[in-house]
PDB file of C-alpha atoms and ligand atoms in Angstrom:
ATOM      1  CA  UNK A 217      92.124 115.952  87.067  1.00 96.00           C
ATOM      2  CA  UNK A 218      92.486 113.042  89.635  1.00 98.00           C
ATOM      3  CA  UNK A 219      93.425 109.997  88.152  1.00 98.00           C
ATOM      4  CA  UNK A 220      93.251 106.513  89.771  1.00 98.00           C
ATOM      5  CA  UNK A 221      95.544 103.760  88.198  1.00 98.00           C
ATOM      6  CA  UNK A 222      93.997 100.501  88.386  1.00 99.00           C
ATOM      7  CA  UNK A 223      94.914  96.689  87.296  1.00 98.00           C
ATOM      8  CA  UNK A 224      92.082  94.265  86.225  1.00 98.00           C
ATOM      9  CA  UNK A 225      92.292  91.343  88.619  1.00 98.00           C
ATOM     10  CA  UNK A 226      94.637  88.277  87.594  1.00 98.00           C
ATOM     11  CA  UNK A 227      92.993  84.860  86.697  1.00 98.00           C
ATOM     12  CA  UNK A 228      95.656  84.020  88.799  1.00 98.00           C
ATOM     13  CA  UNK A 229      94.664  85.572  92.061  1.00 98.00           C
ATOM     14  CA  UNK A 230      94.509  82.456  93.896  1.00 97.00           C
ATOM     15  CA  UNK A 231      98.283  81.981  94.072  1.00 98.00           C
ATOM     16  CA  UNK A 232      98.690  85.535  95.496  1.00 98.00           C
ATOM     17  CA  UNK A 233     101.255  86.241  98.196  1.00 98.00           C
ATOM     18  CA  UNK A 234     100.487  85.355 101.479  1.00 98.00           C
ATOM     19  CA  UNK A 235     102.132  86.269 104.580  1.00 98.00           C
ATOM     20  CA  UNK A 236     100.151  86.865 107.496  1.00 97.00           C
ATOM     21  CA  UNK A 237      96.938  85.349 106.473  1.00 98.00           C
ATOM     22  CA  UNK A 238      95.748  81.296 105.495  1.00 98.00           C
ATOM     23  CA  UNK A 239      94.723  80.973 102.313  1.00 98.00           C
ATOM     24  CA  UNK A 240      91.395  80.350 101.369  1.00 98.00           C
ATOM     25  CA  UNK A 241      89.386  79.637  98.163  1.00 98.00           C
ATOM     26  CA  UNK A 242      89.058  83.011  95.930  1.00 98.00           C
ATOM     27  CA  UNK A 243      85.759  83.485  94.476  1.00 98.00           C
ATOM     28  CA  UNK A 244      87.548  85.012  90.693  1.00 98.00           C
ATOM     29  CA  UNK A 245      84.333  86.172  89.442  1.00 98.00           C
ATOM     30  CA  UNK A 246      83.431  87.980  92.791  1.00 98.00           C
ATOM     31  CA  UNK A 247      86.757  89.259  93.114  1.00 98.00           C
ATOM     32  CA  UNK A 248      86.477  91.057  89.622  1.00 98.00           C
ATOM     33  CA  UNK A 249      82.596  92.100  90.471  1.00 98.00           C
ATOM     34  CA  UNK A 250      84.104  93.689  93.588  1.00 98.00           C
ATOM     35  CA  UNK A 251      86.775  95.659  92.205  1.00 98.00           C
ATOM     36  CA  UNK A 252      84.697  96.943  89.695  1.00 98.00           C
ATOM     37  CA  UNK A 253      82.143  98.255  92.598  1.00 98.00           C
ATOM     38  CA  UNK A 254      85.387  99.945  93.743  1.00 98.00           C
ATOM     39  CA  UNK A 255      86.425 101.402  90.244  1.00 98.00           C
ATOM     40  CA  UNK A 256      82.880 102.578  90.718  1.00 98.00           C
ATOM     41  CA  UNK A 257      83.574 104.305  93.481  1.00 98.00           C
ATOM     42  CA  UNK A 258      86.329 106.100  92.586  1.00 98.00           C
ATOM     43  CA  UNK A 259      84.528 107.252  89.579  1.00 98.00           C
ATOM     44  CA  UNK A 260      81.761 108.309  92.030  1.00 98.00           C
ATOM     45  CA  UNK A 261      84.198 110.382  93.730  1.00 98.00           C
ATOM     46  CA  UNK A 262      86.014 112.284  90.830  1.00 97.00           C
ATOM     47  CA  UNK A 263      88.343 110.216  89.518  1.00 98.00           C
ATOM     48  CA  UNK A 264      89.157 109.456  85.809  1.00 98.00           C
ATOM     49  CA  UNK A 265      90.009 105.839  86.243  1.00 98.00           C
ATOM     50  CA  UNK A 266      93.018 104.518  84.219  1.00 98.00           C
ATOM     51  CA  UNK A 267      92.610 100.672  83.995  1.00 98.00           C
ATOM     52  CA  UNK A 268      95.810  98.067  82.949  1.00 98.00           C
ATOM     53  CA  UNK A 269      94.892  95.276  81.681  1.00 98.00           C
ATOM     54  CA  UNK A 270      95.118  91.745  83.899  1.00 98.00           C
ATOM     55  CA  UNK A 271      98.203  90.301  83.961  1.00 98.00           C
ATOM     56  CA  UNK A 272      97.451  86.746  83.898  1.00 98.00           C
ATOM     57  CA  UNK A 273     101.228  85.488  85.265  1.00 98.00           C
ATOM     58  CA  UNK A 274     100.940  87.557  87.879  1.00 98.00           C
ATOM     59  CA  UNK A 275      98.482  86.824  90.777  1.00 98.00           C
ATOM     60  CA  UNK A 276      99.090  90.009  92.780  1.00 98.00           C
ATOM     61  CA  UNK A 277      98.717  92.467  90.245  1.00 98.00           C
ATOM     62  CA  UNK A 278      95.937  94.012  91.033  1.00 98.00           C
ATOM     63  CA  UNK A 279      97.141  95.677  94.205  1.00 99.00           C
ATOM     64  CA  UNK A 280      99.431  98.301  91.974  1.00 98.00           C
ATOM     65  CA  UNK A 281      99.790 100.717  95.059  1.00 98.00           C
ATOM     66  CA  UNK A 282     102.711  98.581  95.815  1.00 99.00           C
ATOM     67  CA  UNK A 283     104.673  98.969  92.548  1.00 99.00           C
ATOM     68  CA  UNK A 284     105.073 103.111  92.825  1.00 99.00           C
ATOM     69  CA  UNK A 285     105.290 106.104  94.952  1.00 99.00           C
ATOM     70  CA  UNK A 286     103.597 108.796  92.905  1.00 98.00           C
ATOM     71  CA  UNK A 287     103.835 112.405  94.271  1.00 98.00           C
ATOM     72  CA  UNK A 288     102.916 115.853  92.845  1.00 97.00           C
ATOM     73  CA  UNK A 289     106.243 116.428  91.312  1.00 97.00           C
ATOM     74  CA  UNK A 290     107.590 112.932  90.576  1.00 98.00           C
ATOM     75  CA  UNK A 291     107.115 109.099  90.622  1.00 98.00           C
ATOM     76  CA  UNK A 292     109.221 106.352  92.423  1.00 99.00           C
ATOM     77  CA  UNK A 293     109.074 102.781  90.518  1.00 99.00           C
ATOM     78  CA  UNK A 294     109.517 100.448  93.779  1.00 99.00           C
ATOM     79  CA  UNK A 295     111.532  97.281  94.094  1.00 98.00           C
ATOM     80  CA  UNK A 296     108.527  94.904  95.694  1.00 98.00           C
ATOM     81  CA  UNK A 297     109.795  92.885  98.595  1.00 98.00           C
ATOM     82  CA  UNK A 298     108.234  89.445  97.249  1.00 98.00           C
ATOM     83  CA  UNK A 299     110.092  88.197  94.517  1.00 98.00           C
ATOM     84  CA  UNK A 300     106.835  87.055  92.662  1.00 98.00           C
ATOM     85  CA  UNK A 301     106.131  90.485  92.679  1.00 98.00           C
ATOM     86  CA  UNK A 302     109.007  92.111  91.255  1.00 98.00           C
ATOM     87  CA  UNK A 303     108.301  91.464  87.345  1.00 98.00           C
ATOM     88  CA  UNK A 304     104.483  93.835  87.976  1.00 98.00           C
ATOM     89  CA  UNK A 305     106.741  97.143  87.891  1.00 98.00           C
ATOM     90  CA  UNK A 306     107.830  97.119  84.348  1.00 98.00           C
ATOM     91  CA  UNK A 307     104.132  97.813  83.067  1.00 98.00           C
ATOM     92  CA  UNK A 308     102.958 100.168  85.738  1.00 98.00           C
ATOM     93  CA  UNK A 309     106.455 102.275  85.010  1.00 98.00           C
ATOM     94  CA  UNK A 310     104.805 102.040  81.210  1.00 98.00           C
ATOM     95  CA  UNK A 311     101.858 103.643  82.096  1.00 98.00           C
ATOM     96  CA  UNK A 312     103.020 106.477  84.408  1.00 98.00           C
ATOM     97  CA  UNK A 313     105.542 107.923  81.962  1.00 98.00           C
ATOM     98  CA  UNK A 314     103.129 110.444  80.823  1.00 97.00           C
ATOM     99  CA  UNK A 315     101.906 111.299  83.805  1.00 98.00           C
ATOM    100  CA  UNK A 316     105.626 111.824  85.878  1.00 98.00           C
ATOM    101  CA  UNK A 317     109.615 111.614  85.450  1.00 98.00           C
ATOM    102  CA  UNK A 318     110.243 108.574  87.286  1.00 98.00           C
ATOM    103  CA  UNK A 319     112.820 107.081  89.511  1.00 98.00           C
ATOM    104  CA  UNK A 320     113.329 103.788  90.025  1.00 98.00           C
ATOM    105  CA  UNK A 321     114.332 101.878  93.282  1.00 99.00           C
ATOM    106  CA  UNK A 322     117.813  99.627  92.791  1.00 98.00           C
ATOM    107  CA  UNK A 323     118.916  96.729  94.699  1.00 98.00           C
ATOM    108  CA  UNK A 324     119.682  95.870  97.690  1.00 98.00           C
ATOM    109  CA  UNK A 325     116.420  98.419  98.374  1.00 98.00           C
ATOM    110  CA  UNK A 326     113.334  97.061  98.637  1.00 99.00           C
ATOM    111  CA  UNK A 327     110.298  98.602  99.116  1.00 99.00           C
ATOM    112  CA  UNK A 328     106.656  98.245  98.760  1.00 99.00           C
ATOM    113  CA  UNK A 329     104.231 100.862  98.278  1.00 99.00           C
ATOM    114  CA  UNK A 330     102.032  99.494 100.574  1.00 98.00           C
ATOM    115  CA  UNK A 331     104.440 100.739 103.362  1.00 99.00           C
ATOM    116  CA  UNK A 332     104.218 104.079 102.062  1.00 99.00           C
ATOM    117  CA  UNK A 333     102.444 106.939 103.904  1.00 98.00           C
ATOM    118  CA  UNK A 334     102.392 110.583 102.673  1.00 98.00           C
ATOM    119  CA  UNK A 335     100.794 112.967 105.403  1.00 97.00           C
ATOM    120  CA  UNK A 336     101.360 116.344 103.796  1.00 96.00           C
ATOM    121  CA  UNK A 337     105.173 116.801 103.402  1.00 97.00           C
ATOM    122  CA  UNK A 338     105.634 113.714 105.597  1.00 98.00           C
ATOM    123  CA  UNK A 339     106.875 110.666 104.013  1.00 98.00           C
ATOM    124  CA  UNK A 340     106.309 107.674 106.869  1.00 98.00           C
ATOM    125  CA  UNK A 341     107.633 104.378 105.532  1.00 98.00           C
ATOM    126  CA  UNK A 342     107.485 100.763 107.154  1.00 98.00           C
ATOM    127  CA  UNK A 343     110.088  98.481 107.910  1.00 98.00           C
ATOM    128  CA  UNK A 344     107.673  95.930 107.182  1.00 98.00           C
ATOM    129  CA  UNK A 345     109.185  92.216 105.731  1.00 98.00           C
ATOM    130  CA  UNK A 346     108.966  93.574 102.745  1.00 98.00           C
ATOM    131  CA  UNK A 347     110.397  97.355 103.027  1.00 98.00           C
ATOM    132  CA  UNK A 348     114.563  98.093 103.913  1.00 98.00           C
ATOM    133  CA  UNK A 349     116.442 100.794 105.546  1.00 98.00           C
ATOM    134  CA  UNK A 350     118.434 100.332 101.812  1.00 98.00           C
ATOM    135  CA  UNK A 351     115.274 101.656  99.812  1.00 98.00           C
ATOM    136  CA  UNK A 352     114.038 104.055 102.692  1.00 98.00           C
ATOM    137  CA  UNK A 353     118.006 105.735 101.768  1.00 98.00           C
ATOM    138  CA  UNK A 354     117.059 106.087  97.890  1.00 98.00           C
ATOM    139  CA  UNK A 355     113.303 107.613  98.194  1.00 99.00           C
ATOM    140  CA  UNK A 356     115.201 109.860 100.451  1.00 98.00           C
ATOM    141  CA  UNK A 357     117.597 111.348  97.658  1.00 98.00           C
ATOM    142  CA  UNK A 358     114.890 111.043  94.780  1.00 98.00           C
ATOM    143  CA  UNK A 359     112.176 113.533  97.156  1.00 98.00           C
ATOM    144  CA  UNK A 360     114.311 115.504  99.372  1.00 98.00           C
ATOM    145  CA  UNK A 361     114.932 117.920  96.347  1.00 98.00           C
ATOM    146  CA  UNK A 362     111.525 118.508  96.623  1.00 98.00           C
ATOM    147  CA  UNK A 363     111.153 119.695 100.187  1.00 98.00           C
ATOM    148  CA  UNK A 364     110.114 116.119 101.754  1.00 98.00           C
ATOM    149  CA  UNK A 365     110.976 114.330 105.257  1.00 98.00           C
ATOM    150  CA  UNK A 366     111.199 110.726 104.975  1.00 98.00           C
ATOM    151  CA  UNK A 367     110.711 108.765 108.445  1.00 98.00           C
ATOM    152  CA  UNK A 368     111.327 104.737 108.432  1.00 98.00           C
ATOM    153  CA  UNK A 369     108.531 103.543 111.052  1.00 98.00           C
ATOM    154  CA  UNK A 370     108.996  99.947 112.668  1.00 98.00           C
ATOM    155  CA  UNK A 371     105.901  97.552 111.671  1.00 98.00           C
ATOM    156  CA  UNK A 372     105.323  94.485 113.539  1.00 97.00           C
ATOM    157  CA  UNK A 373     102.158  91.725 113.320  1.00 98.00           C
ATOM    158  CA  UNK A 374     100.753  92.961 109.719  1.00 98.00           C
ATOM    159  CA  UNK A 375     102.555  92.868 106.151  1.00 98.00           C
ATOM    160  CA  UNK A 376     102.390  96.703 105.195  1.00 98.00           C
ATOM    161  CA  UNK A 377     102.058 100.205 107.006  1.00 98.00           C
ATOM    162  CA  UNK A 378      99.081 100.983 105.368  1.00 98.00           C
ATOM    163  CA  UNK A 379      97.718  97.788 107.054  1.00 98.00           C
ATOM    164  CA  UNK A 380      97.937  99.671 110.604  1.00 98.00           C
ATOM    165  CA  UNK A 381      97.466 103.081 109.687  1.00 98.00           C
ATOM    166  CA  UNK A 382      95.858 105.200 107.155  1.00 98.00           C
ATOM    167  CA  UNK A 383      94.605 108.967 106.650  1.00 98.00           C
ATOM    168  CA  UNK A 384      90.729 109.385 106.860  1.00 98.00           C
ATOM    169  CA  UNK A 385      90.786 112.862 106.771  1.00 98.00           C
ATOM    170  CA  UNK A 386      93.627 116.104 106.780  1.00 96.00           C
ATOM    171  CA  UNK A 387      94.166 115.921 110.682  1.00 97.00           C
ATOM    172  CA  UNK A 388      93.363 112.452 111.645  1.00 98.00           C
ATOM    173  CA  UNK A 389      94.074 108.748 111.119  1.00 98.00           C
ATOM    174  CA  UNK A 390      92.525 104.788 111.616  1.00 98.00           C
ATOM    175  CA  UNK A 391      95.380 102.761 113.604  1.00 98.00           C
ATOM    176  CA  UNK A 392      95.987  99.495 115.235  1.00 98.00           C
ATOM    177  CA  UNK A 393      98.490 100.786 117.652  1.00 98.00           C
ATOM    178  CA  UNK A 394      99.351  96.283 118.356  1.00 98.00           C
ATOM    179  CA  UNK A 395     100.838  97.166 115.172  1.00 98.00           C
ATOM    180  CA  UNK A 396     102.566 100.784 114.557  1.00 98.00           C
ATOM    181  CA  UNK A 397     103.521 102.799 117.788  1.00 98.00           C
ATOM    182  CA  UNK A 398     100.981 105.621 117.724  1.00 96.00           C
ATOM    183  CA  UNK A 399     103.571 108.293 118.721  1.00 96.00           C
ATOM    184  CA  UNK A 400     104.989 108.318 115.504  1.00 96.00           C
ATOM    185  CA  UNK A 401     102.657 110.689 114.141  1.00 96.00           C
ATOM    186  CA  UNK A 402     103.094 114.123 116.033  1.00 89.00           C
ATOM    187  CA  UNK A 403      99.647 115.907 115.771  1.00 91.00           C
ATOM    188  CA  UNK A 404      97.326 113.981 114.074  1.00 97.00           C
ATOM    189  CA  UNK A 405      94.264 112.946 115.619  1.00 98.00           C
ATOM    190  CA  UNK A 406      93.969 108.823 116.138  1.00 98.00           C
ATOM    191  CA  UNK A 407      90.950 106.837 116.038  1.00 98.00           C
ATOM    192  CA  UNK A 408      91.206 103.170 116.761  1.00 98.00           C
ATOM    193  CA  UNK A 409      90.338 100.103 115.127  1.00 98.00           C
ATOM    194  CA  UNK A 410      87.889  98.127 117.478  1.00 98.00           C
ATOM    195  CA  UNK A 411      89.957  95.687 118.932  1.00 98.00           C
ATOM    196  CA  UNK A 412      87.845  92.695 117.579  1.00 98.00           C
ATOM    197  CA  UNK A 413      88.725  94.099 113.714  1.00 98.00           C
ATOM    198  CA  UNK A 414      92.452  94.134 113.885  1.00 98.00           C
ATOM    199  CA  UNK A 415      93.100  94.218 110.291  1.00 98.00           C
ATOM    200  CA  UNK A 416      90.520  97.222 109.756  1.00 98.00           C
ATOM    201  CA  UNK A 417      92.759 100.025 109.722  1.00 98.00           C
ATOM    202  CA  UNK A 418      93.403 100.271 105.917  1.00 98.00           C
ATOM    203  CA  UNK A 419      91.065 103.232 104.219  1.00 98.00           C
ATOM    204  CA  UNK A 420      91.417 104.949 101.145  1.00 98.00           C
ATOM    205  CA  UNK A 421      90.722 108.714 101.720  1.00 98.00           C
ATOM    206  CA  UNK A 422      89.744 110.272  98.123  1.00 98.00           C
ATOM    207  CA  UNK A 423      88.893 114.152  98.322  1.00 92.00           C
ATOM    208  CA  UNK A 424      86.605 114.810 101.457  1.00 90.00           C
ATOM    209  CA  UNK A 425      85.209 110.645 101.741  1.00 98.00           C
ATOM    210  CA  UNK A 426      86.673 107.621 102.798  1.00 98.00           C
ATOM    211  CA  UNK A 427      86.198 104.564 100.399  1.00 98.00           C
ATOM    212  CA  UNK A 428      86.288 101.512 103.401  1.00 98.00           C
ATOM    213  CA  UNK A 429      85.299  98.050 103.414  1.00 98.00           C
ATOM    214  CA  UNK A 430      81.965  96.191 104.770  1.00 98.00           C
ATOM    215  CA  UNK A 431      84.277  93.544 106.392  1.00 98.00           C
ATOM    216  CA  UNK A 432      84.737  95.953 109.302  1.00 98.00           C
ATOM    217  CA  UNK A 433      81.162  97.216 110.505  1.00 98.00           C
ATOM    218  CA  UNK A 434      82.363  97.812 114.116  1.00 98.00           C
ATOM    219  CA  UNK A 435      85.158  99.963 113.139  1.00 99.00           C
ATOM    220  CA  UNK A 436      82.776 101.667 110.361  1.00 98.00           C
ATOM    221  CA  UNK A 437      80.920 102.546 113.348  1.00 98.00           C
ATOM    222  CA  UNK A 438      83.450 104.539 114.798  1.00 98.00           C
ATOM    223  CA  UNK A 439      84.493 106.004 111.873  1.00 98.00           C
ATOM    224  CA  UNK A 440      80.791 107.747 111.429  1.00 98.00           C
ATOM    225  CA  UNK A 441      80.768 108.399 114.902  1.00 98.00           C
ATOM    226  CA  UNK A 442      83.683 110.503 114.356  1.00 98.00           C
ATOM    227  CA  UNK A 443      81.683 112.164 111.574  1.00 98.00           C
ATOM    228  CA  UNK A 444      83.921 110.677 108.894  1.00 98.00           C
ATOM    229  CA  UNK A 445      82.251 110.367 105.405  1.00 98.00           C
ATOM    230  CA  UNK A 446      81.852 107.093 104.156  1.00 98.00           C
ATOM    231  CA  UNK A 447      81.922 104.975 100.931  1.00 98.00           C
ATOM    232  CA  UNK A 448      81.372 101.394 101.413  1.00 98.00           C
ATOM    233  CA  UNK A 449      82.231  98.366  99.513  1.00 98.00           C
ATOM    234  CA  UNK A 450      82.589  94.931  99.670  1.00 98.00           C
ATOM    235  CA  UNK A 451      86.250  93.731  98.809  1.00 98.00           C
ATOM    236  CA  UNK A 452      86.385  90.652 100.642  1.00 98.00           C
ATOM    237  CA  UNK A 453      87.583  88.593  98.107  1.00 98.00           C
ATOM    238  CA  UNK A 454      90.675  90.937  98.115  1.00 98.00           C
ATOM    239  CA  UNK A 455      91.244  91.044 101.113  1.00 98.00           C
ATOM    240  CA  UNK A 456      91.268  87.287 101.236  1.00 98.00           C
ATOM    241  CA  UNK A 457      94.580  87.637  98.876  1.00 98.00           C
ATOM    242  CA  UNK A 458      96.154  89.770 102.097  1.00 98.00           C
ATOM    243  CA  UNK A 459      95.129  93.179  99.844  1.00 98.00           C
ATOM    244  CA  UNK A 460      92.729  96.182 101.015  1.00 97.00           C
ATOM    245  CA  UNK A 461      91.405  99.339  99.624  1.00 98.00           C
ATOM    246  CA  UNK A 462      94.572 101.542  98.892  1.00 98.00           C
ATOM    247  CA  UNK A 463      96.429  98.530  97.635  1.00 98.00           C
ATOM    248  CA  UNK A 464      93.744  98.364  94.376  1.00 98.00           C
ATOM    249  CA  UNK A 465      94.904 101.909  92.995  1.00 98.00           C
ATOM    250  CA  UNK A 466      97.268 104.803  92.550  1.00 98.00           C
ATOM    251  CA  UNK A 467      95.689 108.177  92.634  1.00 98.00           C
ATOM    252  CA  UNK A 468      97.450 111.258  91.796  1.00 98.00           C
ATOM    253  CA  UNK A 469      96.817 114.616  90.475  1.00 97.00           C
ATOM    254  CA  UNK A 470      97.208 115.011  86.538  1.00 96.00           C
ATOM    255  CA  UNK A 471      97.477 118.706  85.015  1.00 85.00           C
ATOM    256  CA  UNK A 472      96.585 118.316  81.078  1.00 72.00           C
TER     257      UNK A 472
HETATM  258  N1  LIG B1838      99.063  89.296  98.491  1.00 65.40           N
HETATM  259  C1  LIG B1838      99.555  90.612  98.615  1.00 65.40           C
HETATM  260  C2  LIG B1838     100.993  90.604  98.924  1.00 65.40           C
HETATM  261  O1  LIG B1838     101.456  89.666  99.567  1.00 65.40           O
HETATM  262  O2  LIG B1838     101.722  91.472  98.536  1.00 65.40           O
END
């Protein structure tokens, strides 16, 4: 069963994190109507969705991808790199229990999930603002066991990884090479954001199609052209608060 953890958006999204984007007015009612449509869509595409419950304190709750690493055979509890951000761990590490054993990231680390990409047995992590050579050392001992590289990529211009580069399918992946040097990746296939869509490199690949957002149509261009399946939706109130489509869930494999 493929379960996608999700957070109900905060009442409090408007005081979200910001760090490479001005802020502007958050529409709270769209915001929740949106990530619904999204909940949607990962229900569309298989999975059993697991919803937390807002945590009003907390404005940047909803993206939970950032508060844990969750692979087949265990689950990392991060050490967010905004201090606002560090108290949305405690419940997420709640909720996984059942699911994984869990490690947990210590200081000085810290780490973000949203700098996290798993290509296979690949573990690429940014050294984004908010990611550290410190917590890159610790997922290092927690997966190697396990059979796992783990590479520490340089980020520069956007506030995670995942905001340059994500999977759309097994061989290939969307990039902003201004931001992530496109050698890193060995032999995976690249396609490129268009250049007037810099920040549209962040998809959510679920089974065999690609949940992506509206904001982007040039870039959703290429993507079909490339024969990539789509599933649209409209986030933009999310992506207002700096977030995107992985950031909104963690998805993992359950065995009952
Ligand atoms: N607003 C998302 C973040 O800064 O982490």
């Amino acid at each position: 069963m493929l379960i996608a953890m999700t957070r109900e958006v905060s009442p409090n999204i408007e005081n979200c994190a910001l760090t490479y984007l001005e802020r502007h007015a958050i529409d709270i009612d769209l915001a929740r109507t949106q990530h619904r449509q999204y909940e949607e869509s990962l229900a569309a595409l298989g999975c059993q969705i697991h919803h937390l419950p807002a945590e009003p304190d907390l404005p940047d709750s909803v993206f939970v991808e950032d508060t844990a690493i969750v692979l087949d055979e265990l689950a990392i509890i991060t050490r967010p790199g905004a201090d606002s951000r560090l108290p949305e761990t405690a419940s997420v590490a709640k909720a996984l229990e059942p699911y994984r054993k869990l490690y947990h990231i210590k200081a000085p680390g810290t780490i973000d999930g949203g700098d996290v990409l798993r290509i296979g047995k690949t573990i690429y992590i940014g050294l984004s603002s908010r990611s550290n050579l410190a917590a890159i050392d610790q997922v290092k001992g927690f997966v190697q066991p396990y059979g796992y590289a783990v590479e520490g990529v340089s980020v520069a211009g956007c506030l995670h990884l995942k905001s340059a580069v994500t999977q759309v399918a097994k061989d290939t992946l969307l990039i902003n090479r201004d931001w992530v040097d496109a050698g890193t990746f060995g032999a995976m296939a690249l396609i490129d954001v268009d250049p007037q869509e810099a920040h549209a490199a962040n998809a959510l690949l679920v089974s065999e199609k690609v949940i992506y957002p509206t904001s982007y149509p040039r870039t959703q261009e290429r993507l079909e052209k490339h024969g990539i399946l789509l599933a649209t939706g409209d986030v933009s109130e999310l992506i207002k608060a700096e977030g995107a489509v992985t950031c909104c869930s963690l998805i993992f494999q359950h065995r009952d």
